[in-house]
Steps between C-alpha positions, in 0.01 A plus 500: 500500500187275444387474140139421398378428149179687431280459191342828412214582272486824313294760676372767266846537344836326472692434822787747564777493753318761701308334781246774483359382162520121543300243696590128534274214609655227711479150344754297699784571737831317534713596800876497473727500803618863527457720197243774517466542125209282383367397157151355484211432260144554601146469380345507841352838567709580811616848420847612623552872506805720580330628811560164672878537457535296183693659211500393133858421410440394138228367268484300178248319277498117451406325173136475612474876539508500878708748705799373703595742777796512738413672826698588811356399834525751786771465765324352801475186709313242290449278800298755691146410581348778297234463230754473222678212673177311532429558128847374412454190716168431330659548162780261605248233598324539170827472314584182688159352419548594139847338503345175620232523234766567238693193619190281465432654164859431400464130588181477298666683215790256503258203497300655217823572317599133519153407373541745212838343418341154489215630288753664271669161453167333428403773259829453319427127479150566370638746252736234372213249478283747313788563265534124448126467443515784251782324319320163499153644448419312184619166635316544829183617329502193279561271798238666717251497218552127453458439874180703506372313197568165668324621814201608294496162324490335843220727620280477190358155594390651831252729329236230433565365851428841647192527284390163634560624854275795430236268360537268800466797733173591332379141528593489868304818555202345324537180704506700820182677398334171406608343829353792690175463307501124553566546871199726522286247317623214719437704810145557384456132422642403837258733674216357295601140570528582865125536505458126425565205718820319391364153570196572288720612211717190538200269482373680192837449330504129587147460366594674177807279464291186546250614241785576260641148542156351438473709186841385378400138550215555258742598225530223247815443298539787261630547149819698445421843359803719569859495632643816659841587638759386557606598850871435553541338842874435488800475269722201576644176373589390149303548181288191567327381817177460693336648810163424652264492799258228607142568375358270768690661792308680774468878501772525767739277305671713236818302441686553173720240328781584261671264249773658288607357160333230291745211554796375701355628827338344807479801740159648589497819707209584726386841632238551771322781319505708187668780694780262607535385142543859381755579772683169451436374856519129427340276765589151381679306226401159361741267321288283271598136442492552121583779258204658325439563130346820366332776698143370507473385861209561734443507877160356588359421844842509672689289246726576205428330167783498244635311198805286577798591282544295175177307552120527474467415870300733724616539862287603799720640779369599845641819651382398847673160509778563248416172328378383160135401547434369149653467152351378174592487134276705271429249226615594144591852609796647311790630711850651483417759232296268275186713536594813690347847484648741245783607736621141564654441841365141547151647536334186358277427803311790659340435841231746615200541732174694488163512678425143392824320585842386377587481130780394264542651155736323255520349149522147365597333178154339493347851486748611234680734739183691582411598855344242732324608821482248788331542836705335777418352835693720742584208731594219262581706185280264303348644180127536561403626154671638189405733211684518170513840333603600152749769605869408445700514821811639331300802375383598849685767696349401837168375637292506819170358631208708634180321603573192289584698186849501353624837368797494262723791397642520149851609605735552793637825350375856454155523345379178658128457560258231612419351163323168567278348772365150556213423742512160670137547600374511143799345322500795263757761401501855367753753379527804718675836491590606857818710501728551799816701555820296480702771672838323513474324161543133600254295705613157618225429755131603514261340752159586642436516876133452585525649850665821381309511169832595337760369258849439637773553239878476473586767246870507408629500859205702634227355718174666398125471556214550252144568608224317318141601432252215485143496380292347782149372529346548845313204642158580640308312766288345229809349334606308810 
């Protein structure tokens, strides 16, 4: 007997044993070797009725409320090629396909089951960790709070930086806009210039330059009216020193000389230009035959003039030949801190140059320690003429010559000003009040350069420049 399991749904009323009041719907079929009594479940709407030879043997209800029927198949050859055999073969194929699908599903289920087991283990671990965190909540909160606070303390300084970035971003945007505007203007200018002949413009520029030079030649020596600045060129060296350019050098010759310290040194460093001096690109070094005293040296017409250490001897040294061209004792001049400026440093003898020539400023016992001005012959160092002033050398901070007039400062410290002037043209003096900014609080060298119309200063290890304003009288053709 072949048994088939059939799942039946209630049809109008409960299923009874009588086949006349029940109907079952085939869901799946499982063939056994020989029995004809079959149990089967079904949801597929393939209706089996008693007319086809099937008889309901028994029925029951499963936990889901579905009907389970036991039916008896008719006695006949199941292998015959009738319609029912074909249906059974089709059902068999479907069952086999479903078996394969169930096998695949089983493999997936096993894999997912293993995954669930692993997840269960992890969940248990997490549960234990959460329990530990719950137990140590106060300790962890305190620790985490401290860590967050430290992080915030580290990040707080970034706030002004970020604000600066925002400001910089705005500035960059403004710069871009200005550059675009400037580009438009330059484009317009270029188009406008294009309408002129370049050679004609060049000649006009040369003519203007010539006229400007002629006009400058008509400027007489002026009187100091104002000092502005300073402009810091470089920061280098010790607290005391000197740096200078040659006022008689050509326009293409912009060499700078650098002499650090006020004593116990013989090394002079040379730079080809101001730009090289700023960058430190040294071009040459000179080893003088004698040590110098003070910081009041001067380069004039290709030669260095300096005071020989522990003496009142003036040395003329040629940079081109590397030789001493002349030396001469400055008669009666005090030296080695007998009559220095207020800062000391063996600054007894101050050598300087202006539009008129080479000068020496010093003090003597014969003039009661007051300043003496002597004009020197640049070749022989012979004193050509001297002027005795009434200003005590030890009370002067520094001094410099402009157009034959000596200007003296009252201090080398903060608050210094040009306090006194003496004209060699008229042999007269006057008290002045021309302030200037002593930015770095200690000036140990202050010299005028006639070519640059500027004051060179060594200000506490800083090399600075001051601009000067002079009162000029313009020569007319009638004056010549």
